[in-house]
Amino acid sequence: MIRFILLQNRQGKTRLAKYYVPLEESEKHKVEYEFRTHKVIYRRYAGLFFSLCVDITDNELAYLECIHLFVEILDHFFSNVCELDLVFNFHKVYLILDEFILAGELQETSKRAIIERMGELEKQE
Amino acid sequence: MNPFSSGTRLRDMIRAIRACKTAAEERAVVRKECAAIRAAISENDQDYRHRNLAKLMFIHMLGYPTHFGQMECLKLIASADFPEKRIGYLGLMLLLDERQEVLMLVTNSLKQDLNHSNQFIVGLALCALGNICSAEMARDLAPEVERLLQSRDPNIKKKAALCSIRIIRKVPDLAENFMGPAAGLLKEKHHGVLIAGVQLCTDLCKASTEALQYLRKNCTDGSIRILRDVSNSPYAPEYDISGITDPFLHIRVLKLMRMLGQGDADASEYMNDILAQVATKTESNKNAGNAILYECVETIMGIEATSGLRVLAINILGRFLSNRDNNIRYVALNMLMKAFTVDPQAVQRHRSTILECVKDSDASIRKRALELVYLLVNETNVQPLTKELIDYLEVSEQEFKEDLTAKICSIIEKYSPDKLWYIDQMLKVLSEAGNYVKDDVWHALIVVVSNASDLQGYTVRSLYRALQSSPEQESLVRVAVWCIGEYGEMLVNNVGVLDGEGPITVTESDAVDVVEAALRHHSSDITTRAMSLISLLKLSSRFPPTTERIREIITHEKSSLLLELQQRSIEFHAIIQKHQNIKSSLLERMPVLDESTYVRKKVGSSDAAFSADKTGQRVSSGTPVSIPNGVAKQQAAPLVDLLDLSSDDVPVASSSATDFLNDLLGVDLPSQSSSGVVSTGTTDLLMDLLSIGTSPAQNDLLSPDNHTSSVATSGKIPSVSSPPSVKGVALETKSPHASGPSPVLDLLDGLSDMSFSAENPTFPSITAFQSNSLKITFTFTKQPGKPQVTQIKASFTNMSSNTYTDFLFQAAVPKFVQLHLDPASSNILPASGNGSITQTLSVTNTQLGQKALAMRIRIAYKVNNQDMLEQGQVNNFPQGL
């Protein structure tokens, strides 16, 4: 189960943070490294660190793939995404994330399906 | 237009914030914006709610407090307009979490939205519910979610499934409701629904055993079928990742299979084939493939797999170990540690690969590999493994050396086949990394050396050689210096040469040279120098011709600025100069250090509770009484205690006597005084306790109010025969009851020669004790047929004009006598002999006829709220008792 997702740039500024388990306000602004009950898996894409905090029993390699899929989706949606896109369209990024992961578990594994869905949602606006 | 009014577009605000150069500027901008938003909220401005909330979310992401926006979220959610609803839910998920009470207010809106006709709105509601619902909300809305699981729309279905996961996590009782629908989900075709369904089933298994059994019965086939379909499926561009179709589904199903197969042989049997197929077919050149293989291995290890399958799994892990990717190696090592408990043989086969990993460039891999190697060591492979590890020690990095050294030493200690090998390996480690070796390790080495008399010559020569090559390893220097001091003559005279040992000629002055070098070396610390001094002293006794030279060296240290060294050198100089007559006996070979005591000392000293607190922790049931001795004595390395030449026996006896006497009399003796007792070894503690002499310990005994508890408790005193068998005598029983410790025996020796007279059934009564304030009389009776047992009736009379309260009588007898005290008649003694207290004692003289009865007594009482204490010795027992 995913506990939280964090996107940070090299200066440590958080670009995206989604928590599936409640955490104290103060904790949210620190990075947690408790190794007893969960572990952090991260991948770096250019200047951004995508971090996932998962249970200790989870398959790390699978989550690495998960991060990569998310990045691909973002790339497709924003057409060659860059950090600025994420900053100015943060609410859209959250929406994508909500289509991808729910309740700390994977919701949809097809890139196409998610992009389609986003299109439909946009039409509703 | 005011750039900070509600009219600002989100984009512009973000730009404005990013344009700030300093944190203070940013704070100012944010503050203004927040003020504008607050104003808009209170005015209930409808037009820009959407935009304002978006801005608020951004501000929240920056880290500023945004509580005032929470109610706004609720209002937006209640709106009929889709965009507003959407941003409302988004804000809800971002600004609130399940612990806020405000969340409860949303329940009604959620309920309505879950029943909405617009699928997208239902989706929004499910999403919000799934991410942050609390337990109460979960309970309230569970029926709605259940209904939605049956919906036709795959989007709703999968969202409902994942939402159910959260509900089950929050309220495990509801698991049964979801069992049926969950099983049904596994028959779906849509991957999204499938993966959600699989995850739901997995969580159900975790939540309740009933669900687990239900699913095991109904879903095992289904999950196997899913796995088979997805792994055999042709190329599907939608789900393809690195050539594998939907690896996520693979992995999730494998996890479900693990849960279903765990502990159940039947289910596991079904799974064998498909697992074997996946394990062999999956390509492992890409991360996705490796992820699947990893999960497969985990599953195989988790269920009741056949041994063939297990071996297959471990081979996969072995392959992982040679993979170039650090992540994969790390993951494999982790798994191997877990696999070791299941199948140690198979893991042993990969020993060499694992050894390679110890030398890896990545620090965390090295650590893991080292731990794994430690698990793998056993008697058969310890020798080559140790050799490899020691070789690596030479080239390893500094931070790693400490870990590595500790592990190597531990391996050597646990698995050494014989002493010679142990000594050899320890010497190698010390030469290589002596500075990282912990103290108890080289202490242990010395204990072993002192026990292995045939290897002492070899050891000291090897140490000499080692010292030539690596003089900067502190522990090595210490051990070498000690050995040279002890076994100097073996070094010089080539005693006990082993086969294959190279020849070496060392003269006496060479030996002294080496020790002097250690003393003078700039990096030697105080312990090393102190040890060198002693060593020199020993050498001066072993090699008399060098005495003069050694005396000069020691004289030089007399002016040292370090107190320890100065003191030692002055004392040693005095020994050499003035006390030649006792020097040789003083410096005899150290007694063999007992290995088992040493081990207990290690245990005892590591148990911090024991060391200082003698009374509180008197648990001693069954543990040998020598443990406290070990701790009290071992303040420094046992080697440094030159003058303690006495064997361990005497201190043990007196300190054990000390300890239980302390207990019996409920006295808190500070540990310093007891270790003081131990070191001198001749102090009669009982003497102190009963204060016949004037001892400072007496003041400790008069601790006022603890001991005024009633004497009546003496009823439950167990009888005691000899010191070691005292087991946890309760502190509440203040009445004493000692069986004679040896010191008492020593002092009472003079009384022991009493001639044995014929058995005389009647004995005169005696005045046991008399003072200005108290008189005690003993009358004796013996039962026929039990000549060793005597009943003594003690009667106490108050000679003063004040009443005594809290009257307490205690007695101590020599070791060969057993004493039993009955409760006294009362503990208040009226004044001027207007009444008396009587108490019966029963004594058993096990050496009747050879030794006479003797007793020391102690009386404590309170007069005018002052504590008084009287003590005495009863010497005038009639003969024949």
Tab-separated table of N, CA, C and O in Angstrom, chain B residues 172-210:
chain	number	residue	atom	x	y	z
B	172	PRO	N	-12.714	-3.534	9.757
B	172	PRO	CA	-12.536	-4.912	9.314
B	172	PRO	C	-13.787	-5.780	9.461
B	172	PRO	O	-13.932	-6.775	8.753
B	173	ASP	N	-14.700	-5.372	10.316
B	173	ASP	CA	-15.890	-6.209	10.505
B	173	ASP	C	-16.715	-6.327	9.249
B	173	ASP	O	-17.437	-7.302	9.051
B	174	LEU	N	-16.650	-5.301	8.421
B	174	LEU	CA	-17.489	-5.316	7.236
B	174	LEU	C	-16.945	-6.228	6.148
B	174	LEU	O	-17.545	-6.320	5.072
B	175	ALA	N	-15.844	-6.886	6.421
B	175	ALA	CA	-15.206	-7.670	5.367
B	175	ALA	C	-16.155	-8.702	4.768
B	175	ALA	O	-16.157	-8.931	3.557
B	176	GLU	N	-16.960	-9.314	5.615
B	176	GLU	CA	-17.809	-10.399	5.101
B	176	GLU	C	-18.739	-9.910	4.004
B	176	GLU	O	-19.076	-10.647	3.083
B	177	ASN	N	-19.186	-8.652	4.113
B	177	ASN	CA	-20.136	-8.159	3.110
B	177	ASN	C	-19.523	-8.128	1.732
B	177	ASN	O	-20.224	-8.219	0.733
B	178	PHE	N	-18.205	-7.947	1.688
B	178	PHE	CA	-17.585	-7.735	0.392
B	178	PHE	C	-17.028	-9.004	-0.226
B	178	PHE	O	-16.528	-8.977	-1.338
B	179	MET	N	-17.120	-10.095	0.525
B	179	MET	CA	-16.486	-11.324	0.031
B	179	MET	C	-17.049	-11.755	-1.312
B	179	MET	O	-16.313	-11.997	-2.263
B	180	GLY	N	-18.378	-11.861	-1.341
B	180	GLY	CA	-19.021	-12.343	-2.562
B	180	GLY	C	-18.710	-11.476	-3.761
B	180	GLY	O	-18.197	-11.948	-4.785
B	181	PRO	N	-19.025	-10.189	-3.662
B	181	PRO	CA	-18.745	-9.316	-4.806
B	181	PRO	C	-17.290	-9.360	-5.240
B	181	PRO	O	-17.004	-9.311	-6.436
B	182	ALA	N	-16.403	-9.468	-4.269
B	182	ALA	CA	-14.983	-9.464	-4.632
B	182	ALA	C	-14.655	-10.673	-5.492
B	182	ALA	O	-13.961	-10.571	-6.500
B	183	ALA	N	-15.159	-11.831	-5.080
B	183	ALA	CA	-14.889	-13.030	-5.878
B	183	ALA	C	-15.430	-12.859	-7.286
B	183	ALA	O	-14.820	-13.296	-8.267
B	184	GLY	N	-16.579	-12.195	-7.364
B	184	GLY	CA	-17.160	-11.991	-8.678
B	184	GLY	C	-16.312	-11.105	-9.578
B	184	GLY	O	-16.255	-11.283	-10.790
B	185	LEU	N	-15.618	-10.170	-8.977
B	185	LEU	CA	-14.818	-9.241	-9.766
B	185	LEU	C	-13.715	-9.934	-10.532
B	185	LEU	O	-13.241	-9.448	-11.560
B	186	LEU	N	-13.293	-11.088	-10.030
B	186	LEU	CA	-12.162	-11.740	-10.669
B	186	LEU	C	-12.522	-12.287	-12.035
B	186	LEU	O	-11.663	-12.729	-12.782
B	187	LYS	N	-13.812	-12.284	-12.341
B	187	LYS	CA	-14.171	-12.830	-13.638
B	187	LYS	C	-14.218	-11.756	-14.709
B	187	LYS	O	-14.559	-12.027	-15.854
B	188	GLU	N	-13.916	-10.560	-14.335
B	188	GLU	CA	-14.008	-9.459	-15.302
B	188	GLU	C	-12.916	-9.535	-16.349
B	188	GLU	O	-11.895	-10.175	-16.160
B	189	LYS	N	-13.144	-8.801	-17.410
B	189	LYS	CA	-12.139	-8.765	-18.463
B	189	LYS	C	-11.309	-7.502	-18.423
B	189	LYS	O	-10.161	-7.475	-18.815
B	190	HIS	N	-11.934	-6.453	-17.977
B	190	HIS	CA	-11.276	-5.152	-18.011
B	190	HIS	C	-10.121	-5.152	-17.004
B	190	HIS	O	-10.299	-5.449	-15.826
B	191	HIS	N	-8.948	-4.803	-17.472
B	191	HIS	CA	-7.784	-4.907	-16.604
B	191	HIS	C	-7.882	-4.044	-15.367
B	191	HIS	O	-7.439	-4.432	-14.295
B	192	GLY	N	-8.439	-2.859	-15.538
B	192	GLY	CA	-8.536	-1.967	-14.386
B	192	GLY	C	-9.384	-2.575	-13.292
B	192	GLY	O	-9.010	-2.607	-12.117
B	193	VAL	N	-10.528	-3.117	-13.718
B	193	VAL	CA	-11.406	-3.748	-12.740
B	193	VAL	C	-10.728	-4.965	-12.144
B	193	VAL	O	-10.805	-5.231	-10.938
B	194	LEU	N	-10.049	-5.688	-13.005
B	194	LEU	CA	-9.392	-6.912	-12.557
B	194	LEU	C	-8.364	-6.606	-11.482
B	194	LEU	O	-8.319	-7.246	-10.427
B	195	ILE	N	-7.553	-5.616	-11.758
B	195	ILE	CA	-6.486	-5.346	-10.803
B	195	ILE	C	-7.069	-4.818	-9.495
B	195	ILE	O	-6.590	-5.153	-8.405
B	196	ALA	N	-8.149	-4.029	-9.632
B	196	ALA	CA	-8.788	-3.547	-8.411
B	196	ALA	C	-9.395	-4.701	-7.637
B	196	ALA	O	-9.288	-4.782	-6.405
B	197	GLY	N	-10.017	-5.624	-8.387
B	197	GLY	CA	-10.616	-6.776	-7.731
B	197	GLY	C	-9.592	-7.627	-7.023
B	197	GLY	O	-9.788	-8.079	-5.889
B	198	VAL	N	-8.469	-7.842	-7.707
B	198	VAL	CA	-7.408	-8.665	-7.099
B	198	VAL	C	-6.920	-8.009	-5.814
B	198	VAL	O	-6.720	-8.670	-4.790
B	199	GLN	N	-6.753	-6.709	-5.863
B	199	GLN	CA	-6.271	-6.023	-4.668
B	199	GLN	C	-7.289	-6.103	-3.544
B	199	GLN	O	-6.926	-6.249	-2.373
B	200	LEU	N	-8.552	-6.023	-3.928
B	200	LEU	CA	-9.592	-6.140	-2.903
B	200	LEU	C	-9.535	-7.501	-2.245
B	200	LEU	O	-9.611	-7.620	-1.015
B	201	CYS	N	-9.385	-8.533	-3.064
B	201	CYS	CA	-9.304	-9.876	-2.494
B	201	CYS	C	-8.109	-10.010	-1.559
B	201	CYS	O	-8.201	-10.597	-0.482
B	202	THR	N	-6.975	-9.459	-1.984
B	202	THR	CA	-5.776	-9.543	-1.137
B	202	THR	C	-6.043	-8.904	0.221
B	202	THR	O	-5.723	-9.464	1.266
B	203	ASP	N	-6.661	-7.727	0.188
B	203	ASP	CA	-6.903	-7.059	1.455
B	203	ASP	C	-7.936	-7.779	2.299
B	203	ASP	O	-7.863	-7.762	3.526
B	204	LEU	N	-8.900	-8.418	1.623
B	204	LEU	CA	-9.877	-9.192	2.379
B	204	LEU	C	-9.200	-10.317	3.134
B	204	LEU	O	-9.521	-10.592	4.283
B	205	CYS	N	-8.270	-10.971	2.450
B	205	CYS	CA	-7.566	-12.064	3.117
B	205	CYS	C	-6.846	-11.561	4.357
B	205	CYS	O	-6.796	-12.225	5.387
B	206	LYS	N	-6.268	-10.375	4.239
B	206	LYS	CA	-5.553	-9.844	5.397
B	206	LYS	C	-6.509	-9.477	6.507
B	206	LYS	O	-6.186	-9.567	7.684
B	207	ALA	N	-7.712	-9.044	6.135
B	207	ALA	CA	-8.599	-8.481	7.153
B	207	ALA	C	-9.287	-9.543	7.996
B	207	ALA	O	-9.473	-9.362	9.190
B	208	SER	N	-9.707	-10.642	7.377
B	208	SER	CA	-10.429	-11.623	8.177
B	208	SER	C	-10.139	-13.028	7.702
B	208	SER	O	-10.043	-13.289	6.510
B	209	THR	N	-10.040	-13.947	8.651
B	209	THR	CA	-9.720	-15.323	8.283
B	209	THR	C	-10.877	-15.989	7.572
B	209	THR	O	-10.690	-16.829	6.698
B	210	GLU	N	-12.086	-15.589	7.928
B	210	GLU	CA	-13.258	-16.171	7.275
B	210	GLU	C	-13.227	-15.851	5.792
B	210	GLU	O	-13.444	-16.712	4.943
